PDB file of N, CA and C in Angstrom:
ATOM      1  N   UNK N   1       0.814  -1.193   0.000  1.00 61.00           N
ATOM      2  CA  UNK N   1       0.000   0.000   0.000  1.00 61.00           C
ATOM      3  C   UNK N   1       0.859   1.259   0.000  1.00 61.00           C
ATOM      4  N   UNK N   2       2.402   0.921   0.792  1.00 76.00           N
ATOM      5  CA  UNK N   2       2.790   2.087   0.968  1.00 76.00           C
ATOM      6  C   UNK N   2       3.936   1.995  -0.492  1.00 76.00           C
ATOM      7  N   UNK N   3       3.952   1.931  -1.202  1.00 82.00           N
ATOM      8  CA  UNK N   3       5.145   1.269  -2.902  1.00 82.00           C
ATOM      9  C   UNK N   3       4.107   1.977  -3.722  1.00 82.00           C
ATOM     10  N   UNK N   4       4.737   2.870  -4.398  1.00 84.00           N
ATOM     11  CA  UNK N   4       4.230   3.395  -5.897  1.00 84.00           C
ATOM     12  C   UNK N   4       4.913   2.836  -7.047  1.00 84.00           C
ATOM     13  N   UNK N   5       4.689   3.488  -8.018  1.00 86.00           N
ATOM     14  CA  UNK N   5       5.497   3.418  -9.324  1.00 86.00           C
ATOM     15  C   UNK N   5       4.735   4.156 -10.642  1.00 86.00           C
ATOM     16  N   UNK N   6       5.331   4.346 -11.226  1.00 89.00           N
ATOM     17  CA  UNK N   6       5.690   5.307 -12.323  1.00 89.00           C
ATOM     18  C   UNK N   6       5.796   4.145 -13.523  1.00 89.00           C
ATOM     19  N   UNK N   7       5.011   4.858 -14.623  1.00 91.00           N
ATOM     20  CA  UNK N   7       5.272   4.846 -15.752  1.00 91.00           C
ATOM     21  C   UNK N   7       5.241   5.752 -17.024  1.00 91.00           C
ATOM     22  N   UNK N   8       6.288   6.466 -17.475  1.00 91.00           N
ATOM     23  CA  UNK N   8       5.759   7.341 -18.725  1.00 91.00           C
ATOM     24  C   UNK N   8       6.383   6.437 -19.635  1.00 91.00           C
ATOM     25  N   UNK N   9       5.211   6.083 -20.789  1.00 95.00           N
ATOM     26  CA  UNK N   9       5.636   5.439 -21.923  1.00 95.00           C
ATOM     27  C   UNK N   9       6.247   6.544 -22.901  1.00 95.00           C
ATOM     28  N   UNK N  10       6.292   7.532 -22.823  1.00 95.00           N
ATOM     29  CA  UNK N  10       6.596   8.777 -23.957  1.00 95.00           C
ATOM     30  C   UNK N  10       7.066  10.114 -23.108  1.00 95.00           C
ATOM     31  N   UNK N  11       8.374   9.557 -22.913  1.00 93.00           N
ATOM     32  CA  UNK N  11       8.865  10.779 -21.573  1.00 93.00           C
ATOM     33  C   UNK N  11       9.185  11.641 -22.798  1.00 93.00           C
ATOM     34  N   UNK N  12       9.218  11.926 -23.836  1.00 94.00           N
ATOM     35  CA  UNK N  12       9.909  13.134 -25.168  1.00 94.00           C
ATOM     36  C   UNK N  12       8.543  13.637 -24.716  1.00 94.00           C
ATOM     37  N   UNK N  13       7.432  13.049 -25.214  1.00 94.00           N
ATOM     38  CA  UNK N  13       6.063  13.993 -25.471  1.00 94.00           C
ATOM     39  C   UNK N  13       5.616  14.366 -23.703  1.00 94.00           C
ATOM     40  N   UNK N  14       6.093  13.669 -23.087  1.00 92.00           N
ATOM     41  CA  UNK N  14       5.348  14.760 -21.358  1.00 92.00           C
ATOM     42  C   UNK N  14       6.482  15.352 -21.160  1.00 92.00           C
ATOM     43  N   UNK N  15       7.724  15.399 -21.958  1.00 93.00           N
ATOM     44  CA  UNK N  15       8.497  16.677 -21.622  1.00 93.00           C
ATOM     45  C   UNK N  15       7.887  17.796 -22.490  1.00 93.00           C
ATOM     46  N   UNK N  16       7.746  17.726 -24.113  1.00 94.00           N
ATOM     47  CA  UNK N  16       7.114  18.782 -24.682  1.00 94.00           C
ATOM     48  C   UNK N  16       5.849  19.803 -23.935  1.00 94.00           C
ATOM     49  N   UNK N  17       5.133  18.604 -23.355  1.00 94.00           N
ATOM     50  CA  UNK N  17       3.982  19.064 -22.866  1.00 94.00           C
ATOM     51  C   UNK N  17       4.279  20.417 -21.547  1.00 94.00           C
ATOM     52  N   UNK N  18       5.349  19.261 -21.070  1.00 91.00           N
ATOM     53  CA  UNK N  18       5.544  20.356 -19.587  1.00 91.00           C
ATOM     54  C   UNK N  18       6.672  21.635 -20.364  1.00 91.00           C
ATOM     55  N   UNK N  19       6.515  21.926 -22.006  1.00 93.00           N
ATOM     56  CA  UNK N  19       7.908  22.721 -22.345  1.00 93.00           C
ATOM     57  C   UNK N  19       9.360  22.823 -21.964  1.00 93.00           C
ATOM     58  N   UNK N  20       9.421  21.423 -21.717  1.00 92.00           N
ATOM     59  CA  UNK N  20      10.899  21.158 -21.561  1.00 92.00           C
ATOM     60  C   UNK N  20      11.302  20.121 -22.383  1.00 92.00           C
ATOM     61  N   UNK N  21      11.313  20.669 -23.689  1.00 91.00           N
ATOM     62  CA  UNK N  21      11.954  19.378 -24.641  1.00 91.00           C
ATOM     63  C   UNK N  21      13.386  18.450 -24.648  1.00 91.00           C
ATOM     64  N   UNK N  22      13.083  17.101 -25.284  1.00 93.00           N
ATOM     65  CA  UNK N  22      13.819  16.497 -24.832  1.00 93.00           C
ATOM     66  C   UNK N  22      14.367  16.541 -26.347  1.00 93.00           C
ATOM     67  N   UNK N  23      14.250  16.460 -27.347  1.00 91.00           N
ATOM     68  CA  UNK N  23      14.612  16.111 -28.595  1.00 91.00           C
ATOM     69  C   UNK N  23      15.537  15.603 -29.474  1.00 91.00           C
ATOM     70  N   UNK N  24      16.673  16.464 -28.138  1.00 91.00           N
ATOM     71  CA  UNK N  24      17.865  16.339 -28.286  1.00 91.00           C
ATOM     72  C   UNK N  24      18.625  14.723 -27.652  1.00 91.00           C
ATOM     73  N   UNK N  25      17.795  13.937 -27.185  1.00 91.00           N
ATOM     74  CA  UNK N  25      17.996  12.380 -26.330  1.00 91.00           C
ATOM     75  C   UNK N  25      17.178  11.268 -27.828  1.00 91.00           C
ATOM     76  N   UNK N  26      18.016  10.403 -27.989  1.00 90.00           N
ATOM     77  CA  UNK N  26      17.345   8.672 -28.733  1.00 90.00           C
ATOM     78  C   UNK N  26      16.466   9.187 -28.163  1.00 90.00           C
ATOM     79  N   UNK N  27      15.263   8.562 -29.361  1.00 92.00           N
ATOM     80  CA  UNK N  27      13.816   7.660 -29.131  1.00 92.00           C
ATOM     81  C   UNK N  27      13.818   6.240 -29.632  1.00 92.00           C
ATOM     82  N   UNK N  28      13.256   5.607 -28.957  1.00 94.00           N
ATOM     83  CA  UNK N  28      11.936   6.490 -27.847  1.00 94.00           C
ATOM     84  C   UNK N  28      12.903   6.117 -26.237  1.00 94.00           C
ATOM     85  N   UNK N  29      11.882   7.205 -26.004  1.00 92.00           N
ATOM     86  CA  UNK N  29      13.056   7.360 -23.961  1.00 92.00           C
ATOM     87  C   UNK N  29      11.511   6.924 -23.630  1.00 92.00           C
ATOM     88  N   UNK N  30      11.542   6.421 -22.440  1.00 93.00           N
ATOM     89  CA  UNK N  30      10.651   6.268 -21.104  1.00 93.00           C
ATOM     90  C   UNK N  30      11.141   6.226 -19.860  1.00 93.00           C
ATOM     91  N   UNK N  31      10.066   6.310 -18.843  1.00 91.00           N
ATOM     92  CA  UNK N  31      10.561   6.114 -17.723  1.00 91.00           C
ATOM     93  C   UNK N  31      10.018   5.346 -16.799  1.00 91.00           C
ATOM     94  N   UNK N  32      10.383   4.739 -16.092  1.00 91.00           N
ATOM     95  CA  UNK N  32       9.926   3.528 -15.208  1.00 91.00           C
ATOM     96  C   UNK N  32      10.665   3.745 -13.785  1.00 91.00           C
ATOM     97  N   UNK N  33       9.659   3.786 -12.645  1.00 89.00           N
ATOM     98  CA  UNK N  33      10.480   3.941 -11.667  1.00 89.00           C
ATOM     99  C   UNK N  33       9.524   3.139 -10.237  1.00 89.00           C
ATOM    100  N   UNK N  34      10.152   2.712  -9.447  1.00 88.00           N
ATOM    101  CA  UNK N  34       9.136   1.782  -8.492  1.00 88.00           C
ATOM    102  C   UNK N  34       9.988   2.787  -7.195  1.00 88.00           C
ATOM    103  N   UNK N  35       9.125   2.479  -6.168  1.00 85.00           N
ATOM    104  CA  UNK N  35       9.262   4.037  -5.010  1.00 85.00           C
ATOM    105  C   UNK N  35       8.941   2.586  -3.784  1.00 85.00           C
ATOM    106  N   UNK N  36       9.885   2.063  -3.045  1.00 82.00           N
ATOM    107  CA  UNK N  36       9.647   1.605  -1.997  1.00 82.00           C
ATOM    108  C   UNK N  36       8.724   2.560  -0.643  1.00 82.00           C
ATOM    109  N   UNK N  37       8.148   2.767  -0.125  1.00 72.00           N
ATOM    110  CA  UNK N  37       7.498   3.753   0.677  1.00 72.00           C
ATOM    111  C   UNK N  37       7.213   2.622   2.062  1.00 72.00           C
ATOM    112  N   UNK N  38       7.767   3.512   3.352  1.00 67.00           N
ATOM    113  CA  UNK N  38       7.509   3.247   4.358  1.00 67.00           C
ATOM    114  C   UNK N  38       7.506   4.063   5.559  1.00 67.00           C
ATOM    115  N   UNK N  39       6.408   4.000   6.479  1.00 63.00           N
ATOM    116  CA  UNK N  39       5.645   4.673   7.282  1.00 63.00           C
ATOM    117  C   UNK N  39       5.012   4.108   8.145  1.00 63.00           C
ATOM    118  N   UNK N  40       5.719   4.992   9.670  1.00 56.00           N
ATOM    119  CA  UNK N  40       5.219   3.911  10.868  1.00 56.00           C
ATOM    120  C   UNK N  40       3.664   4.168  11.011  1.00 56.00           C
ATOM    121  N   UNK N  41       2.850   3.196  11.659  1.00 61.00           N
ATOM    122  CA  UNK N  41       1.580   3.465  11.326  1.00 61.00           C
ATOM    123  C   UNK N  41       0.996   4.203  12.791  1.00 61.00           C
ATOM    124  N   UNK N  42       0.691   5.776  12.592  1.00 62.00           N
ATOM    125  CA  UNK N  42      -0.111   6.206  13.636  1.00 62.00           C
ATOM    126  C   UNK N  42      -0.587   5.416  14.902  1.00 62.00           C
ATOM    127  N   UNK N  43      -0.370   5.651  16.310  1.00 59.00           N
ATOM    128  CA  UNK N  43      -1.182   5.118  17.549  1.00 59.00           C
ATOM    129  C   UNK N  43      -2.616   5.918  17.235  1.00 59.00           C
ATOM    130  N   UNK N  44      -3.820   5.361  17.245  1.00 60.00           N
ATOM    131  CA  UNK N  44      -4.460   5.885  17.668  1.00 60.00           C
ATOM    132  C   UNK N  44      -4.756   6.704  18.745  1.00 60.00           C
ATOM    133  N   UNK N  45      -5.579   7.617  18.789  1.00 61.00           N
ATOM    134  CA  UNK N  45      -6.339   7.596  20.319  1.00 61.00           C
ATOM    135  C   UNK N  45      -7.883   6.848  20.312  1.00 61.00           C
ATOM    136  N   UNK N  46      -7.652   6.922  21.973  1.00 62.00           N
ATOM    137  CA  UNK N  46      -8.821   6.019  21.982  1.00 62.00           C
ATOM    138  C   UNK N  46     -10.517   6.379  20.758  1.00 62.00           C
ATOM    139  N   UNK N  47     -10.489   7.693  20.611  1.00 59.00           N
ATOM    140  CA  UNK N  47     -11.853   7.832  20.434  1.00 59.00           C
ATOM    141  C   UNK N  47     -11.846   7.774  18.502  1.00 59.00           C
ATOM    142  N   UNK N  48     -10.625   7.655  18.671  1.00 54.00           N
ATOM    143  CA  UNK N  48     -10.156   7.400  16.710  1.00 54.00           C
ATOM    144  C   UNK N  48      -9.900   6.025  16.948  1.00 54.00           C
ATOM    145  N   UNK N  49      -9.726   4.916  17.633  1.00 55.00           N
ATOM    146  CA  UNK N  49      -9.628   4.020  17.496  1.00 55.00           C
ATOM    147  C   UNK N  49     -11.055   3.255  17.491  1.00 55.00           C
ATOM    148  N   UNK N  50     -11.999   4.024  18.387  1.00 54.00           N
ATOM    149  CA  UNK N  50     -13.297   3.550  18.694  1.00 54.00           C
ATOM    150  C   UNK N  50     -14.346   3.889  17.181  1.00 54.00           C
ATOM    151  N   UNK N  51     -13.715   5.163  16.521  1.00 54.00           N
ATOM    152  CA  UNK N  51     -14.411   5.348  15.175  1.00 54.00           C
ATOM    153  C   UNK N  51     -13.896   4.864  14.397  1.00 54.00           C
ATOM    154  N   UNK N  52     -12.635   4.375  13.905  1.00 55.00           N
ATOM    155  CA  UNK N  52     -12.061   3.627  12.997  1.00 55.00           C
ATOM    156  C   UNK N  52     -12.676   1.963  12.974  1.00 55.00           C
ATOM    157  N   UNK N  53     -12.732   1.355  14.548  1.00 55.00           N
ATOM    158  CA  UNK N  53     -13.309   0.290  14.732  1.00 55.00           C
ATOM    159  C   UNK N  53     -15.017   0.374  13.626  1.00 55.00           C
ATOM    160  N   UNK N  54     -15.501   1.086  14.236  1.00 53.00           N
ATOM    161  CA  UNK N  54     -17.225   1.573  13.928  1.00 53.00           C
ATOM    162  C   UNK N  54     -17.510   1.395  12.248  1.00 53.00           C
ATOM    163  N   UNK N  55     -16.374   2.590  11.744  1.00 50.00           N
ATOM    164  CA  UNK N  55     -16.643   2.840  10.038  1.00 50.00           C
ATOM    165  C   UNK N  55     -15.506   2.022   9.309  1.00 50.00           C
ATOM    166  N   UNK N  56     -14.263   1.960   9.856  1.00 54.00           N
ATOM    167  CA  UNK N  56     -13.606   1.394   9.527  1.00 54.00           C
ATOM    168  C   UNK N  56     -12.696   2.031   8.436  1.00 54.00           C
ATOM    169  N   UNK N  57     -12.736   3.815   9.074  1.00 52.00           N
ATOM    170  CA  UNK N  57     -11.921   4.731   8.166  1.00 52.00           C
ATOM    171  C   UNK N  57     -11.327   5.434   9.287  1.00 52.00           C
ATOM    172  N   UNK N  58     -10.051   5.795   8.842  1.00 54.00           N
ATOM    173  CA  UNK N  58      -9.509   6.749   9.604  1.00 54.00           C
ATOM    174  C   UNK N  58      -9.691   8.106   9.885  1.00 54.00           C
ATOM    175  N   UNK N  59      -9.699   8.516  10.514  1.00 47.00           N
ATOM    176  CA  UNK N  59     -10.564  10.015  11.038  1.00 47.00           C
ATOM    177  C   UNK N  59      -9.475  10.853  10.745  1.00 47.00           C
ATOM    178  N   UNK N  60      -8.091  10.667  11.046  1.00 58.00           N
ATOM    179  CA  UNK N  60      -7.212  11.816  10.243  1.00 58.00           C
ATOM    180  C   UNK N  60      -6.582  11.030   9.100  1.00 58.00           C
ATOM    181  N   UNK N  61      -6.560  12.068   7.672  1.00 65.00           N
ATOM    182  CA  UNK N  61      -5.639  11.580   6.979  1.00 65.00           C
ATOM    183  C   UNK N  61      -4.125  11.363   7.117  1.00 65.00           C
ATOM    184  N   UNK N  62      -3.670  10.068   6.807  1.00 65.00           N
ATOM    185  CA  UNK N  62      -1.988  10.128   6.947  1.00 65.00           C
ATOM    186  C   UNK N  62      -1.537  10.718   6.200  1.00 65.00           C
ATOM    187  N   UNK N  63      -0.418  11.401   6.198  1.00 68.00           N
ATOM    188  CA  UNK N  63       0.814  12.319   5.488  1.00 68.00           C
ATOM    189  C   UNK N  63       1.321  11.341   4.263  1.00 68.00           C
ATOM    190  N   UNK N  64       1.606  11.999   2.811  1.00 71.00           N
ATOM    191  CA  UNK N  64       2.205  11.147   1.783  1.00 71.00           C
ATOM    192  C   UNK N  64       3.531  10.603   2.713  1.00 71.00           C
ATOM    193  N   UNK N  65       3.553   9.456   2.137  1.00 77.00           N
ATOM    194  CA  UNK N  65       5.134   8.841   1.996  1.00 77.00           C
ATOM    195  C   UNK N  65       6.017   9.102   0.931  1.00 77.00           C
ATOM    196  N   UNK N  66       6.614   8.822   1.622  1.00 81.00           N
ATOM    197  CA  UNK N  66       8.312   9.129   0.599  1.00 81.00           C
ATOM    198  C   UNK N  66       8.242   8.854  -0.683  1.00 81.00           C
ATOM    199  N   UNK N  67       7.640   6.991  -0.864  1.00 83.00           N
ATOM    200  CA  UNK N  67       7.633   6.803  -1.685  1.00 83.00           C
ATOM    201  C   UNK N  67       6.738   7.883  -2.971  1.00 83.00           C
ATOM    202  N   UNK N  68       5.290   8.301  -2.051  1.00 83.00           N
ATOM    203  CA  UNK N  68       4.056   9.115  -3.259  1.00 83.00           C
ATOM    204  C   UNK N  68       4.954   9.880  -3.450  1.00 83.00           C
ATOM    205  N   UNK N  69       5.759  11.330  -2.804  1.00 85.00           N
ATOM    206  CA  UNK N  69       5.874  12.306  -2.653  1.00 85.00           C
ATOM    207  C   UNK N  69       7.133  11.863  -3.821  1.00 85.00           C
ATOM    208  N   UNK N  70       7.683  10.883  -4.006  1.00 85.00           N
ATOM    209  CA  UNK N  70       8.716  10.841  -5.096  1.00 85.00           C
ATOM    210  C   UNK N  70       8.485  10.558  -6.266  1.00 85.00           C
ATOM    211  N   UNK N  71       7.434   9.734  -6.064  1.00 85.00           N
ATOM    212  CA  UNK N  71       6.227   8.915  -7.403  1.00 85.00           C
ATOM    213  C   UNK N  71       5.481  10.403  -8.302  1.00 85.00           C
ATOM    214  N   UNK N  72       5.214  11.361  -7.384  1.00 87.00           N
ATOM    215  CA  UNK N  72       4.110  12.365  -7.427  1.00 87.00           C
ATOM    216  C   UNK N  72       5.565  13.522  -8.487  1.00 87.00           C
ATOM    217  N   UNK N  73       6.836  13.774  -8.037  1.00 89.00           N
ATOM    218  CA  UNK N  73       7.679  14.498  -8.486  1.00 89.00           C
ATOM    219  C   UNK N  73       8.769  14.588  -9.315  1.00 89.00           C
ATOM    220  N   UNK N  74       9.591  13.435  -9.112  1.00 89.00           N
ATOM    221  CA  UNK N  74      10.569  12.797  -9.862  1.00 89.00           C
ATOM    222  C   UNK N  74      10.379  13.078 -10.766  1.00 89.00           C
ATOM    223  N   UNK N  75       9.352  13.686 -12.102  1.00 86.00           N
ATOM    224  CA  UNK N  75       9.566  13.741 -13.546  1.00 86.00           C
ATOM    225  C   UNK N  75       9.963  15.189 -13.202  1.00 86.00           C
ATOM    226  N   UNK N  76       9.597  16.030 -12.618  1.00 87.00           N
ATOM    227  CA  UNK N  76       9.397  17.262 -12.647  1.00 87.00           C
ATOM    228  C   UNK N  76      10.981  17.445 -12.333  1.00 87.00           C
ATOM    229  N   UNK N  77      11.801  17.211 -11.126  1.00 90.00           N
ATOM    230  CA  UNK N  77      13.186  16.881 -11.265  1.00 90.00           C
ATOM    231  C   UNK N  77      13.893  16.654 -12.224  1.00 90.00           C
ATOM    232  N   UNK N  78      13.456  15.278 -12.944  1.00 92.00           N
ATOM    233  CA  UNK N  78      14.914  14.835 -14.159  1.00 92.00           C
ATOM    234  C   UNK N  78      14.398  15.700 -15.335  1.00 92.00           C
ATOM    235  N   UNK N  79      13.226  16.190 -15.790  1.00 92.00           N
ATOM    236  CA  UNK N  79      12.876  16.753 -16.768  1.00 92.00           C
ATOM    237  C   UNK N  79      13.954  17.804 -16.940  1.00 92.00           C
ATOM    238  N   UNK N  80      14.030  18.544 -15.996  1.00 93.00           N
ATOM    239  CA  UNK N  80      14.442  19.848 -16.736  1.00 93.00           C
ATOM    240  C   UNK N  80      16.495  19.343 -16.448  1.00 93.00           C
ATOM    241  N   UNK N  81      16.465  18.625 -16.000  1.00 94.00           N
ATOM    242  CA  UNK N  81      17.991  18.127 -16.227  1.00 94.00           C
ATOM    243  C   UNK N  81      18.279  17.560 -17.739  1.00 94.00           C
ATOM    244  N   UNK N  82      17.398  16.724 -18.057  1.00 92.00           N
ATOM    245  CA  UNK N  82      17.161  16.198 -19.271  1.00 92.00           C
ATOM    246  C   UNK N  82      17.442  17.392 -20.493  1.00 92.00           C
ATOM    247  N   UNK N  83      16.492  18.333 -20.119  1.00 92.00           N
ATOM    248  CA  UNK N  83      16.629  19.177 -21.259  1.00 92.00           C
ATOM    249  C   UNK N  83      18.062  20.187 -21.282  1.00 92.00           C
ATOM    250  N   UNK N  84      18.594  20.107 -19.997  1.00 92.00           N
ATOM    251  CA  UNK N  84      20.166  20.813 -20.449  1.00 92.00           C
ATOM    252  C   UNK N  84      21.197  19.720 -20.638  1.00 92.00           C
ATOM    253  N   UNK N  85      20.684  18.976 -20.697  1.00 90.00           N
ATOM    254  CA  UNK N  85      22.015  17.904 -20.797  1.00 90.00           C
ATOM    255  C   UNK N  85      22.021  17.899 -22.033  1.00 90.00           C
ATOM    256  N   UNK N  86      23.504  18.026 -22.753  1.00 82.00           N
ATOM    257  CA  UNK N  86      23.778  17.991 -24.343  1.00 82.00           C
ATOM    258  C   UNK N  86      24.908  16.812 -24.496  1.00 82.00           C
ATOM    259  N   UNK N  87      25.278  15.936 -23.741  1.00 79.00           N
ATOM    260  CA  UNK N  87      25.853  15.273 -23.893  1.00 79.00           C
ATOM    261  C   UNK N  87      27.442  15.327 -22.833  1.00 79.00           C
ATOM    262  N   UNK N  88      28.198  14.871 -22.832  1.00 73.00           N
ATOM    263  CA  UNK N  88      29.695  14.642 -22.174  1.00 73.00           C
ATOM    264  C   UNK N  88      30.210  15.417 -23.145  1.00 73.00           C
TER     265      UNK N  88
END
C-alpha cells in the first residue's frame, strides 16, 4: 500500500507538454520507476480508534510517503535536467 510506481511510456512527449523538450535524447526514452514507501503506522487515540473500529476509516488523513511524494515528483526533477544535458 505504501510502494508506488511510475510509468511514462513517452517521456519526449510529457516533456514537450511540460515545455521542456527532450529532442535532443534517442527515441523512444521512457521512464519507469518503483518508489519503496515506508511509514510507521499512527497510535491511535482512543476515540479514533473507537471510530475507525465503527466505520472502519480513519478520522485523520496520513501524510504522503516518501515513496508518493517521489512517485508524485521525480519527472518534474529529471525533466528539466534532461533538457540541459547535451551530452559529455
Amino acid at each position: 500500500r505504501e510502494d508506488r510506481h511510475v510509468i511514462v511510456r513517452d517521456l519526449a512527449k510529457a516533456a514537450q507538454a511540460l515545455k521542456m523538450p527532450i529532442d535532443h535524447l534517442a527515441r523512444p526514452v521512457a521512464l519507469f520507476a518503483v518508489y519503496d514507501g515506508h511509514r510507521p503506522a499512527p497510535a491511535p487515540t482512543t476515540g479514533e480508534a473507537a471510530a475507525e473500529a465503527t466505520t472502519g476509516e480513519s478520522l485523520e488523513e496520513a501524510p504522503p510517503t516518501c515513496a508518493e511524494f517521489c512517485a508524485r515528483n521525480f519527472h518534474l526533477k529529471l525533466l528539466p535536467q534532461l533538457a540541459e544535458f547535451k551530452g559529455p
